[in-house]
Amino acid sequence: MGKLIRLELFNFKSYKGHHTLALGQSYFTSIIGPNGSGKSNSMDAISFVLGIKSSHLRSSHLRDLVYRGRVLRTATINGDGSANEPGTNGHEDHDGEANGEKTQRGQSERNDPKSAWVMAVYEDDAGDEQLWKRTITSQGVSEYRINNRVVSAQQYNEALEVENILIKARNFLVFQGDVEAIASQSPRDLTRLIEQISGSLEYKAEYETLKENAEKAVENQNDKLNRRRGINSEIKQYQEQKREADNYAKKAEEKDRAIVTHILWKLYHFQRVMEESGAEIQRHQEELKEFRRGIEKYERNLEDARKDQARVTRDVGKVEKDIRAKERDLEDKEHSLLPVHEKIGITERSIKTYAAKIAEITRERNAQSSTVEKLKSDLGVVGKAQAKWESDFEKTATQQGRQLGPDDLQQYTKLREQVNARTSADQIKVDASSRQQKTEEETVQSLKGSLDTAQWHLQKLEEEVTEINQRRDRLAEQIKATAKDMDAKKKELNNITSERLRTAQKQTELDEKLQEVLKTLLEADDGRRQSEKQLRMKETIATLKRIFPGVKGRIGELCKPKLKKYGDAVSTVLGRNFDSVVVDSEKTAKECILYLRDQRAGQATFIPLDSIQVKAINSSLKGMHRGMRMAIDTIEYDSSVERAMSYACGNSIVCDDLSVAKYICYQKGVEAKAVTLDGTVIHKGGLMTGGRGPGQHNSRRWEDTEVENLRKLKDKLMGELAALPKGNRRGFAEETLQGELAGLEQRLDYAREELKGLERNLQSKKSETSFAKKQVKEVQPKYESKRRELENVRQGLARYQQAVAAVEDEVFGQFCQRLGYNNIREYEMQQGSRQQEAAQKKLEFTLQKSKLENQLSFEAQRLQSTQERIKRIEERSQRDELLIAELESEKETLQNEIDSLNASLELNREKLEEARERQARKAEVVAEQRREVQNRSREVDGTLKAVAGCEAEMQRNAAGRYALLRRCKLEEISVPLTNESAGLEKLPIDEILQEDPDRMDVDEDPDLSAVQLPAVHDYGIEVDFDGLSERLKENDDDSIEEELQDRIGSLGNELDKMAPNMRAIERLEGVESRLKGTEKEFEDARRQAKRAKDDFQAVKEKRFELFDKAFSHISEQIGPVYKDLTKTSTLPLGGQAYLDIEDSEEPYLEGIKYHAMPPSKRFRDMEHLSGGEKTIAALALLFAVHSYQPSPFFVLDEVDAALDNANVAKIANYIRDHAGPGMQFIVISLKTSLFQSSQALVGIYRDQTANSSKALTLDVIFERPLLEQRFDDEDGILGLDIKLGPGPVVDVD
């Protein structure tokens, strides 16, 4: 095999311009370089030139592979992608022209290269070079060239396949991250990898298509076979049914003749009874005319009495309405009065509270006023004492003064001058000390006054704080008690409100339920308006139940639809049998009929359970369509009346809609009565009737029992509503509580407001107290310090004075002895002590006055603040007094209105009593007139009862006649008619005759009912009774009815037992013709299935052969490869690895498990191996895969990223051992231990100046003296420290 010599790149990704990556003459080349230099872009270049898609090249589009670099704003771009500085000209390159472009001022435009290409130079086995080149433009268009000749992509791939470079398999490229993906891939993914390598993946789509076609062909063959078998079985069945149909037709004709005879017999006797009843009614009508004339006078009197009673009743209603309105107004006024009472009480309590506060604060103000007056008095007393002392001092000084003579004064002056001369220094110190002492004494006295004042102020403030705290505690207790009362009131109010809401909710629920019940009753009554005759019939049935235990009840009462939607349909199915009475035996039925005749209580149809002829239900109808069901299955009933229900329902079916009914009757040919949910009917003969007639209200009669339950529920709900507590009493209590709560809230607000004021006052007092304490704390040390300084000054002054005194005693000794003084100081003291005493006294008076003035100012401020508080409270009290006056006025107005309403109510009640008395008298008059009318109407009632009996008899027979004729029309029974008669088609199907007991009742005029015959329509139909025997005409006993019914029933039973398929003949012919077509279709399907199976088997074998060949080779190679990668000197056997196939017959459909067991370790699944162990296992699999149809070179991109140095060394040794002719390894790596073992190095670095990746090649396979050199360029281009053997360094750029 050949090898890859070099790569040439032009504007590809990070390589700007033209670059050459020389791979040298070696078979083991490492591409190295720092991160971000463009190493992996060389891998992308190899993949690109070999035709790999852009999705594998870390780009979403091919145009992203064109170089896009950073260009200066004023530079120009050459054809090779280089940039020129401003002012220079571009130069031409062999693959492009200068394409410079100047940019305008203020713009930032760039002109990137428009195309890129990569060319791989490949040397084949013959030593010839092949140039494979792929070009891409910025628009994403590719061009392929082989030896500078443009070829198509397919030709390009075919040329590569000649050199065993399989692009689809990609078994010669291992991209960055592929190793980790292979190590963690699932068994299915490994199967797909081997399919790609083997080429069996190309047959996957064809395999699946042919497999699906084969399965469909087999399924089609089986379907045709089943159809053929089914048709054969149908032919046998229809041949048997044909014989049964012929016998059935003969019996059916005989039954039809028996039915016609029975119908003629009933019609004849119906006609006879109608004519007799009509004559009887005419006779009674003549009698009624005479009776009517006699009672007209009394009826007019009764009508006049009723009018008078109605007028009086209206008057009573008006008065009652007026009373109710006034009672509501009175209740509203009384409710409005409650909040006024509560507000007055609350406001009065507030005024009392204000008065107590004013009294308390007034006492405080009086105490403060007394203190102010006392301070003013003390200040005046001090002033007077000071004036008196000054006067006394002057008098004393005048009286005690003693003067020296002139000689003595002269001598005293000379001696003082001598003393001054000798003690001048000490005298200066004495004077200075004296002045300092005076100053210090004044300072000390001032500080002492300030300290006393601050301490007194502090004491007062602390007393006030204590008092405020006590008031605050009392107020807090009051607030707490008020809040507690409020909580209790709120809880009580919530309970009352909740109870009221629950009661209101309960009342609402009961009202809603009552309205719903009333609405249901109204709807029920809408369809259940019953005439007096129907009510009498119900009462008659109830009487029959009491007299005859065997009476079960009416059909409509004994069954009920399972679902409400079946109501109309079931009512239509039951038809005339809806009101039929079910009895236990024929004997009971006859006894009931005799009772009805004797009592003239009307007529009824009876169904005896012991003798009724019930047709067997055709079970084949069940489940024929999901939208239909047997009528008997739609009702609920007791098992004891099952025969009656089966007789009434027969084989009738209920369908969801008309389309289902048409499908069953017309398409399926079912001969049964089909009724839809809305009442539309398709009869056995195919006749269809629809709409809603006047008699179709039977569906509401299902609810007779429910209506009775609804009435009971209505009474219960009304009782519960009446038992609910009245809302007026609860509303009064609720409003009272709301008023009390409003008062408590107002009281609480006032208390909280006062508490806030106390809190603010307390905070202010605390601030003042803190300031006073701070003041005491600041003044106390100053006072102590100044007092100590004063003592020091006094001690120094005493020393200086002693020195001066010694000199004075020496100089003034004789002078003082002569004058009689102990020393000169006694003389001077006598003259100077009075002045000092006076000064000291004045200072004391000044300090005392200052203290009293400060106290007076403070107390005056407190007094002013207290007076302002009293003023604010008095203003609130005055405001509440005005509010009380307004409320009293409102209260008086409301009370006057209440009194007026009470007086008006009393008058209305008196009027009501009078009106009710008049109403009672009128009611007595009406009752008297009604008794008169009733007494005279008894004869009329007897005659009317007789007429009603005749009418009922006539109507019953007319209804029976109509029902029989209607039956004949619907069931297409041919009844003989006279020549003048109209045809049965003139008979309406949906119209119910007036004489029909199920018709909708209307109010009748009693006069008309007395003089007119009931309207009976014969629709022009006259039956020909000539064919009826004389025995049947003369006898209408039940024995004849039984005889005719038995005949019909026996024939019907025979027909029911036969149950033939009447369409068997025509269906037999159709089935035989279908059999021929099915035979031909089966043969075609069998041939098609064999052909599809053969095609599928061929593709299956081809796919299996390719896959098995690749799998066998890789499975054989994986063990030795893994052993070579894992063996060491200590573990020369290495590890074990093998592939485990899950499906040996079709391995490509299931997964392939890859197991690797590192040396000296037990077996574990692949996911439990370490990262390095997974990488080694994945590389072993890659090398084994590559060994199958190996390409001439193998490119690995950073496969050693997760390996330690020991495993990297193993990989390097394996590559070095297997590198050689036929196997070229190109490895991109950052691991020194890997690329140091390579035979050539390609260094990739980033030229920041050119903003491009560049390459350096070092080929070390040529022999030369071993050199220890550093492949470390000066500028750190590669950033790697490499030790290599001999070999030249080639800079291809």
PDB file of C-alpha atoms in Angstrom, residues 44-266:
ATOM      1  CA  ASP A  44     -10.117  18.282   9.713  1.00  0.00           C
ATOM      2  CA  ALA A  45      -8.029  19.001   6.625  1.00  0.00           C
ATOM      3  CA  ILE A  46      -7.271  15.287   6.073  1.00  0.00           C
ATOM      4  CA  SER A  47     -10.966  14.442   6.599  1.00  0.00           C
ATOM      5  CA  PHE A  48     -12.049  17.266   4.304  1.00  0.00           C
ATOM      6  CA  VAL A  49      -9.824  16.297   1.414  1.00  0.00           C
ATOM      7  CA  LEU A  50     -11.004  12.669   1.717  1.00  0.00           C
ATOM      8  CA  GLY A  51     -14.656  13.792   1.296  1.00  0.00           C
ATOM      9  CA  ILE A  52     -15.954  13.638   4.888  1.00  0.00           C
ATOM     10  CA  LYS A  53     -19.106  15.704   5.546  1.00  0.00           C
ATOM     11  CA  SER A  54     -18.872  19.044   7.357  1.00  0.00           C
ATOM     12  CA  SER A  55     -20.881  17.721  10.330  1.00  0.00           C
ATOM     13  CA  HIS A  56     -17.842  15.611  11.283  1.00  0.00           C
ATOM     14  CA  LEU A  57     -15.469  18.594  10.877  1.00  0.00           C
ATOM     15  CA  ARG A  58     -16.764  20.634  13.841  1.00  0.00           C
ATOM     16  CA  SER A  59     -18.680  22.921  11.456  1.00  0.00           C
ATOM     17  CA  SER A  60     -22.351  23.171  10.576  1.00  0.00           C
ATOM     18  CA  HIS A  61     -21.730  24.349   6.984  1.00  0.00           C
ATOM     19  CA  LEU A  62     -18.890  23.857   4.496  1.00  0.00           C
ATOM     20  CA  ARG A  63     -18.527  27.617   4.081  1.00  0.00           C
ATOM     21  CA  ASP A  64     -17.459  27.821   7.717  1.00  0.00           C
ATOM     22  CA  LEU A  65     -14.229  26.009   6.718  1.00  0.00           C
ATOM     23  CA  VAL A  66     -12.979  29.045   4.751  1.00  0.00           C
ATOM     24  CA  TYR A  67     -10.454  31.122   6.682  1.00  0.00           C
ATOM     25  CA  ARG A  68     -11.872  34.137   8.496  1.00  0.00           C
ATOM     26  CA  GLY A  69      -9.168  36.108  10.212  1.00  0.00           C
ATOM     27  CA  ARG A  70      -8.619  39.412  11.949  1.00  0.00           C
ATOM     28  CA  VAL A  71      -7.759  42.148   9.393  1.00  0.00           C
ATOM     29  CA  LEU A  72      -6.652  45.747  10.000  1.00  0.00           C
ATOM     30  CA  ARG A  73      -9.144  48.413   9.064  1.00  0.00           C
ATOM     31  CA  THR A  74      -6.909  49.943   6.389  1.00  0.00           C
ATOM     32  CA  ALA A  75      -5.257  46.740   5.118  1.00  0.00           C
ATOM     33  CA  THR A  76      -5.877  45.001   1.816  1.00  0.00           C
ATOM     34  CA  ILE A  77      -6.346  41.291   1.216  1.00  0.00           C
ATOM     35  CA  ASN A  78      -4.268  39.359  -1.325  1.00  0.00           C
ATOM     36  CA  GLY A  79      -5.455  36.318  -3.192  1.00  0.00           C
ATOM     37  CA  ASP A  80      -3.583  33.987  -0.834  1.00  0.00           C
ATOM     38  CA  GLY A  81      -5.279  35.550   2.149  1.00  0.00           C
ATOM     39  CA  SER A  82      -2.329  37.700   3.279  1.00  0.00           C
ATOM     40  CA  ALA A  83      -2.857  41.316   4.289  1.00  0.00           C
ATOM     41  CA  ASN A  84      -0.845  44.327   3.090  1.00  0.00           C
ATOM     42  CA  GLU A  85      -0.166  47.508   5.045  1.00  0.00           C
ATOM     43  CA  PRO A  86      -1.474  50.786   3.637  1.00  0.00           C
ATOM     44  CA  GLY A  87       0.562  52.145   0.791  1.00  0.00           C
ATOM     45  CA  THR A  88       1.946  48.777  -0.382  1.00  0.00           C
ATOM     46  CA  ASN A  89       0.908  46.751  -3.409  1.00  0.00           C
ATOM     47  CA  GLY A  90      -0.335  43.181  -3.245  1.00  0.00           C
ATOM     48  CA  HIS A  91       1.615  40.426  -4.979  1.00  0.00           C
ATOM     49  CA  GLU A  92       0.319  37.521  -7.016  1.00  0.00           C
ATOM     50  CA  ASP A  93       0.268  33.881  -5.896  1.00  0.00           C
ATOM     51  CA  HIS A  94       0.036  30.787  -8.089  1.00  0.00           C
ATOM     52  CA  ASP A  95      -3.519  30.127  -6.892  1.00  0.00           C
ATOM     53  CA  GLY A  96      -4.912  33.625  -6.728  1.00  0.00           C
ATOM     54  CA  GLU A  97      -4.599  37.226  -7.839  1.00  0.00           C
ATOM     55  CA  ALA A  98      -4.169  40.360  -5.815  1.00  0.00           C
ATOM     56  CA  ASN A  99      -7.531  41.395  -4.635  1.00  0.00           C
ATOM     57  CA  GLY A 100      -6.766  44.578  -2.709  1.00  0.00           C
ATOM     58  CA  GLU A 101      -9.515  46.851  -1.658  1.00  0.00           C
ATOM     59  CA  LYS A 102      -9.291  50.209   0.025  1.00  0.00           C
ATOM     60  CA  THR A 103     -11.674  51.137   2.757  1.00  0.00           C
ATOM     61  CA  GLN A 104     -13.349  54.511   3.088  1.00  0.00           C
ATOM     62  CA  ARG A 105     -12.750  56.771   6.090  1.00  0.00           C
ATOM     63  CA  GLY A 106     -14.997  55.936   9.041  1.00  0.00           C
ATOM     64  CA  GLN A 107     -15.849  52.480   7.687  1.00  0.00           C
ATOM     65  CA  SER A 108     -14.699  49.128   9.045  1.00  0.00           C
ATOM     66  CA  GLU A 109     -14.983  46.724   6.117  1.00  0.00           C
ATOM     67  CA  ARG A 110     -12.984  43.534   5.497  1.00  0.00           C
ATOM     68  CA  ASN A 111     -12.525  41.283   2.520  1.00  0.00           C
ATOM     69  CA  ASP A 112     -12.118  37.650   3.675  1.00  0.00           C
ATOM     70  CA  PRO A 113     -10.940  34.948   1.265  1.00  0.00           C
ATOM     71  CA  LYS A 114     -13.683  33.620  -0.968  1.00  0.00           C
ATOM     72  CA  SER A 115     -12.447  30.032  -1.253  1.00  0.00           C
ATOM     73  CA  ALA A 116     -10.289  27.386   0.393  1.00  0.00           C
ATOM     74  CA  TRP A 117      -8.772  24.093  -0.663  1.00  0.00           C
ATOM     75  CA  VAL A 118      -6.823  21.171   0.673  1.00  0.00           C
ATOM     76  CA  MET A 119      -4.622  18.894  -1.399  1.00  0.00           C
ATOM     77  CA  ALA A 120      -3.274  15.523  -0.223  1.00  0.00           C
ATOM     78  CA  VAL A 121      -0.158  14.161  -1.956  1.00  0.00           C
ATOM     79  CA  TYR A 122      -0.342  10.358  -1.910  1.00  0.00           C
ATOM     80  CA  GLU A 123       2.403   7.968  -3.066  1.00  0.00           C
ATOM     81  CA  ASP A 124       1.017   4.635  -4.316  1.00  0.00           C
ATOM     82  CA  ASP A 125       2.736   1.235  -4.375  1.00  0.00           C
ATOM     83  CA  ALA A 126       4.372   2.005  -7.707  1.00  0.00           C
ATOM     84  CA  GLY A 127       6.008   5.145  -6.290  1.00  0.00           C
ATOM     85  CA  ASP A 128       3.815   7.502  -8.315  1.00  0.00           C
ATOM     86  CA  GLU A 129       2.321  10.548  -6.636  1.00  0.00           C
ATOM     87  CA  GLN A 130      -1.400  11.191  -6.791  1.00  0.00           C
ATOM     88  CA  LEU A 131      -2.801  14.655  -6.081  1.00  0.00           C
ATOM     89  CA  TRP A 132      -6.227  14.610  -4.384  1.00  0.00           C
ATOM     90  CA  LYS A 133      -7.658  18.121  -4.113  1.00  0.00           C
ATOM     91  CA  ARG A 134     -10.968  19.439  -2.778  1.00  0.00           C
ATOM     92  CA  THR A 135     -11.984  23.093  -3.049  1.00  0.00           C
ATOM     93  CA  ILE A 136     -14.754  24.893  -1.158  1.00  0.00           C
ATOM     94  CA  THR A 137     -16.118  28.389  -1.738  1.00  0.00           C
ATOM     95  CA  SER A 138     -17.690  30.698   0.865  1.00  0.00           C
ATOM     96  CA  GLN A 139     -21.079  29.785  -0.629  1.00  0.00           C
ATOM     97  CA  GLY A 140     -20.530  26.132   0.352  1.00  0.00           C
ATOM     98  CA  VAL A 141     -19.869  24.717  -3.171  1.00  0.00           C
ATOM     99  CA  SER A 142     -17.333  21.832  -3.393  1.00  0.00           C
ATOM    100  CA  GLU A 143     -15.086  20.895  -6.306  1.00  0.00           C
ATOM    101  CA  TYR A 144     -13.071  17.673  -6.528  1.00  0.00           C
ATOM    102  CA  ARG A 145      -9.821  17.227  -8.501  1.00  0.00           C
ATOM    103  CA  ILE A 146      -7.570  14.219  -9.057  1.00  0.00           C
ATOM    104  CA  ASN A 147      -4.174  15.142 -10.515  1.00  0.00           C
ATOM    105  CA  ASN A 148      -5.586  18.614 -11.366  1.00  0.00           C
ATOM    106  CA  ARG A 149      -8.501  17.042 -13.267  1.00  0.00           C
ATOM    107  CA  VAL A 150     -12.019  17.942 -12.172  1.00  0.00           C
ATOM    108  CA  VAL A 151     -14.069  14.884 -11.262  1.00  0.00           C
ATOM    109  CA  SER A 152     -17.431  14.224  -9.629  1.00  0.00           C
ATOM    110  CA  ALA A 153     -17.845  13.307  -5.992  1.00  0.00           C
ATOM    111  CA  GLN A 154     -18.689   9.695  -6.928  1.00  0.00           C
ATOM    112  CA  GLN A 155     -15.571   9.365  -9.132  1.00  0.00           C
ATOM    113  CA  TYR A 156     -13.535  10.888  -6.334  1.00  0.00           C
ATOM    114  CA  ASN A 157     -14.822   8.261  -3.874  1.00  0.00           C
ATOM    115  CA  GLU A 158     -14.238   5.438  -6.318  1.00  0.00           C
ATOM    116  CA  ALA A 159     -10.604   6.535  -6.759  1.00  0.00           C
ATOM    117  CA  LEU A 160     -10.154   6.501  -2.997  1.00  0.00           C
ATOM    118  CA  GLU A 161     -11.772   3.059  -2.724  1.00  0.00           C
ATOM    119  CA  VAL A 162      -9.194   1.746  -5.211  1.00  0.00           C
ATOM    120  CA  GLU A 163      -6.570   2.573  -2.585  1.00  0.00           C
ATOM    121  CA  ASN A 164      -8.793   0.880   0.041  1.00  0.00           C
ATOM    122  CA  ILE A 165      -9.825   4.238   1.594  1.00  0.00           C
ATOM    123  CA  LEU A 166     -13.487   3.649   2.494  1.00  0.00           C
ATOM    124  CA  ILE A 167     -15.181   6.971   3.205  1.00  0.00           C
ATOM    125  CA  LYS A 168     -18.459   5.471   4.384  1.00  0.00           C
ATOM    126  CA  ALA A 169     -16.754   3.195   6.926  1.00  0.00           C
ATOM    127  CA  ARG A 170     -14.345   5.925   8.192  1.00  0.00           C
ATOM    128  CA  ASN A 171     -12.273   3.146   9.800  1.00  0.00           C
ATOM    129  CA  PHE A 172      -9.042   5.063   9.248  1.00  0.00           C
ATOM    130  CA  LEU A 173     -10.110   8.268  11.132  1.00  0.00           C
ATOM    131  CA  VAL A 174     -10.442   8.534  14.888  1.00  0.00           C
ATOM    132  CA  PHE A 175     -11.663  12.018  15.781  1.00  0.00           C
ATOM    133  CA  GLN A 176     -11.172  13.748  19.097  1.00  0.00           C
ATOM    134  CA  GLY A 177     -13.657  12.242  21.572  1.00  0.00           C
ATOM    135  CA  ASP A 178     -14.383   9.118  19.462  1.00  0.00           C
ATOM    136  CA  VAL A 179     -12.470   6.912  21.885  1.00  0.00           C
ATOM    137  CA  GLU A 180     -14.696   7.911  24.819  1.00  0.00           C
ATOM    138  CA  ALA A 181     -17.812   7.426  22.652  1.00  0.00           C
ATOM    139  CA  ILE A 182     -16.685   3.968  21.534  1.00  0.00           C
ATOM    140  CA  ALA A 183     -15.834   2.947  25.107  1.00  0.00           C
ATOM    141  CA  SER A 184     -19.338   3.877  26.333  1.00  0.00           C
ATOM    142  CA  GLN A 185     -21.361   2.801  23.298  1.00  0.00           C
ATOM    143  CA  SER A 186     -24.225   0.322  23.624  1.00  0.00           C
ATOM    144  CA  PRO A 187     -24.273  -3.165  22.025  1.00  0.00           C
ATOM    145  CA  ARG A 188     -26.602  -1.846  19.310  1.00  0.00           C
ATOM    146  CA  ASP A 189     -24.108   0.947  18.467  1.00  0.00           C
ATOM    147  CA  LEU A 190     -21.273  -1.597  18.195  1.00  0.00           C
ATOM    148  CA  THR A 191     -23.416  -3.668  15.842  1.00  0.00           C
ATOM    149  CA  ARG A 192     -24.020  -0.599  13.666  1.00  0.00           C
ATOM    150  CA  LEU A 193     -20.243   0.152  13.642  1.00  0.00           C
ATOM    151  CA  ILE A 194     -19.460  -3.339  12.345  1.00  0.00           C
ATOM    152  CA  GLU A 195     -22.278  -2.986   9.791  1.00  0.00           C
ATOM    153  CA  GLN A 196     -20.633   0.200   8.507  1.00  0.00           C
ATOM    154  CA  ILE A 197     -17.220  -1.471   8.311  1.00  0.00           C
ATOM    155  CA  SER A 198     -18.542  -4.613   6.624  1.00  0.00           C
ATOM    156  CA  GLY A 199     -20.812  -2.794   4.178  1.00  0.00           C
ATOM    157  CA  SER A 200     -23.881  -4.782   5.246  1.00  0.00           C
ATOM    158  CA  LEU A 201     -25.530  -1.527   6.311  1.00  0.00           C
ATOM    159  CA  GLU A 202     -26.134  -0.754   2.636  1.00  0.00           C
ATOM    160  CA  TYR A 203     -28.546  -3.688   2.499  1.00  0.00           C
ATOM    161  CA  LYS A 204     -30.496  -2.632   5.623  1.00  0.00           C
ATOM    162  CA  ALA A 205     -33.193  -0.600   3.872  1.00  0.00           C
ATOM    163  CA  GLU A 206     -33.661  -3.247   1.166  1.00  0.00           C
ATOM    164  CA  TYR A 207     -33.699  -5.978   3.829  1.00  0.00           C
ATOM    165  CA  GLU A 208     -36.426  -4.270   5.854  1.00  0.00           C
ATOM    166  CA  THR A 209     -38.533  -3.502   2.773  1.00  0.00           C
ATOM    167  CA  LEU A 210     -38.342  -7.070   1.467  1.00  0.00           C
ATOM    168  CA  LYS A 211     -39.022  -8.487   4.922  1.00  0.00           C
ATOM    169  CA  GLU A 212     -42.137  -6.356   5.260  1.00  0.00           C
ATOM    170  CA  ASN A 213     -43.260  -7.351   1.741  1.00  0.00           C
ATOM    171  CA  ALA A 214     -42.750 -11.042   2.539  1.00  0.00           C
ATOM    172  CA  GLU A 215     -44.739 -10.777   5.761  1.00  0.00           C
ATOM    173  CA  LYS A 216     -47.549  -8.957   3.981  1.00  0.00           C
ATOM    174  CA  ALA A 217     -47.570 -11.579   1.206  1.00  0.00           C
ATOM    175  CA  VAL A 218     -47.826 -14.427   3.738  1.00  0.00           C
ATOM    176  CA  GLU A 219     -50.567 -12.608   5.588  1.00  0.00           C
ATOM    177  CA  ASN A 220     -52.436 -12.032   2.319  1.00  0.00           C
ATOM    178  CA  GLN A 221     -52.074 -15.727   1.409  1.00  0.00           C
ATOM    179  CA  ASN A 222     -53.488 -16.819   4.770  1.00  0.00           C
ATOM    180  CA  ASP A 223     -56.360 -14.372   4.432  1.00  0.00           C
ATOM    181  CA  LYS A 224     -57.297 -15.719   0.997  1.00  0.00           C
ATOM    182  CA  LEU A 225     -57.101 -19.296   2.315  1.00  0.00           C
ATOM    183  CA  ASN A 226     -59.412 -18.487   5.231  1.00  0.00           C
ATOM    184  CA  ARG A 227     -61.847 -16.792   2.908  1.00  0.00           C
ATOM    185  CA  ARG A 228     -61.969 -19.858   0.644  1.00  0.00           C
ATOM    186  CA  ARG A 229     -62.688 -22.118   3.614  1.00  0.00           C
ATOM    187  CA  GLY A 230     -65.409 -19.787   4.860  1.00  0.00           C
ATOM    188  CA  ILE A 231     -67.154 -19.690   1.482  1.00  0.00           C
ATOM    189  CA  ASN A 232     -67.232 -23.468   1.277  1.00  0.00           C
ATOM    190  CA  SER A 233     -68.881 -23.645   4.672  1.00  0.00           C
ATOM    191  CA  GLU A 234     -71.430 -20.971   3.637  1.00  0.00           C
ATOM    192  CA  ILE A 235     -72.459 -23.002   0.578  1.00  0.00           C
ATOM    193  CA  LYS A 236     -73.313 -26.022   2.720  1.00  0.00           C
ATOM    194  CA  GLN A 237     -75.289 -23.862   5.158  1.00  0.00           C
ATOM    195  CA  TYR A 238     -77.375 -22.116   2.467  1.00  0.00           C
ATOM    196  CA  GLN A 239     -78.283 -25.390   0.779  1.00  0.00           C
ATOM    197  CA  GLU A 240     -79.840 -26.608   4.033  1.00  0.00           C
ATOM    198  CA  GLN A 241     -81.596 -23.271   4.642  1.00  0.00           C
ATOM    199  CA  LYS A 242     -83.218 -23.369   1.179  1.00  0.00           C
ATOM    200  CA  ARG A 243     -85.131 -26.536   2.052  1.00  0.00           C
ATOM    201  CA  GLU A 244     -86.330 -25.003   5.363  1.00  0.00           C
ATOM    202  CA  ALA A 245     -87.565 -21.828   3.612  1.00  0.00           C
ATOM    203  CA  ASP A 246     -89.961 -23.715   1.337  1.00  0.00           C
ATOM    204  CA  ASN A 247     -91.702 -25.418   4.288  1.00  0.00           C
ATOM    205  CA  TYR A 248     -91.854 -22.113   6.161  1.00  0.00           C
ATOM    206  CA  ALA A 249     -93.664 -20.314   3.320  1.00  0.00           C
ATOM    207  CA  LYS A 250     -96.542 -22.831   3.381  1.00  0.00           C
ATOM    208  CA  LYS A 251     -97.065 -22.489   7.133  1.00  0.00           C
ATOM    209  CA  ALA A 252     -96.878 -18.662   6.938  1.00  0.00           C
ATOM    210  CA  GLU A 253     -99.674 -18.543   4.363  1.00  0.00           C
ATOM    211  CA  GLU A 254    -101.909 -20.689   6.591  1.00  0.00           C
ATOM    212  CA  LYS A 255    -101.159 -18.418   9.586  1.00  0.00           C
ATOM    213  CA  ASP A 256    -102.045 -15.285   7.582  1.00  0.00           C
ATOM    214  CA  ARG A 257    -105.495 -16.735   6.803  1.00  0.00           C
ATOM    215  CA  ALA A 258    -106.064 -17.469  10.534  1.00  0.00           C
ATOM    216  CA  ILE A 259    -105.036 -13.904  11.459  1.00  0.00           C
ATOM    217  CA  VAL A 260    -107.445 -12.386   8.894  1.00  0.00           C
ATOM    218  CA  THR A 261    -110.318 -14.480  10.291  1.00  0.00           C
ATOM    219  CA  HIS A 262    -109.520 -13.353  13.833  1.00  0.00           C
ATOM    220  CA  ILE A 263    -109.343  -9.702  12.811  1.00  0.00           C
ATOM    221  CA  LEU A 264    -112.665  -9.882  10.902  1.00  0.00           C
ATOM    222  CA  TRP A 265    -114.365 -11.449  13.948  1.00  0.00           C
ATOM    223  CA  LYS A 266    -113.118  -8.658  16.243  1.00  0.00           C
TER     224      LYS A 266
END
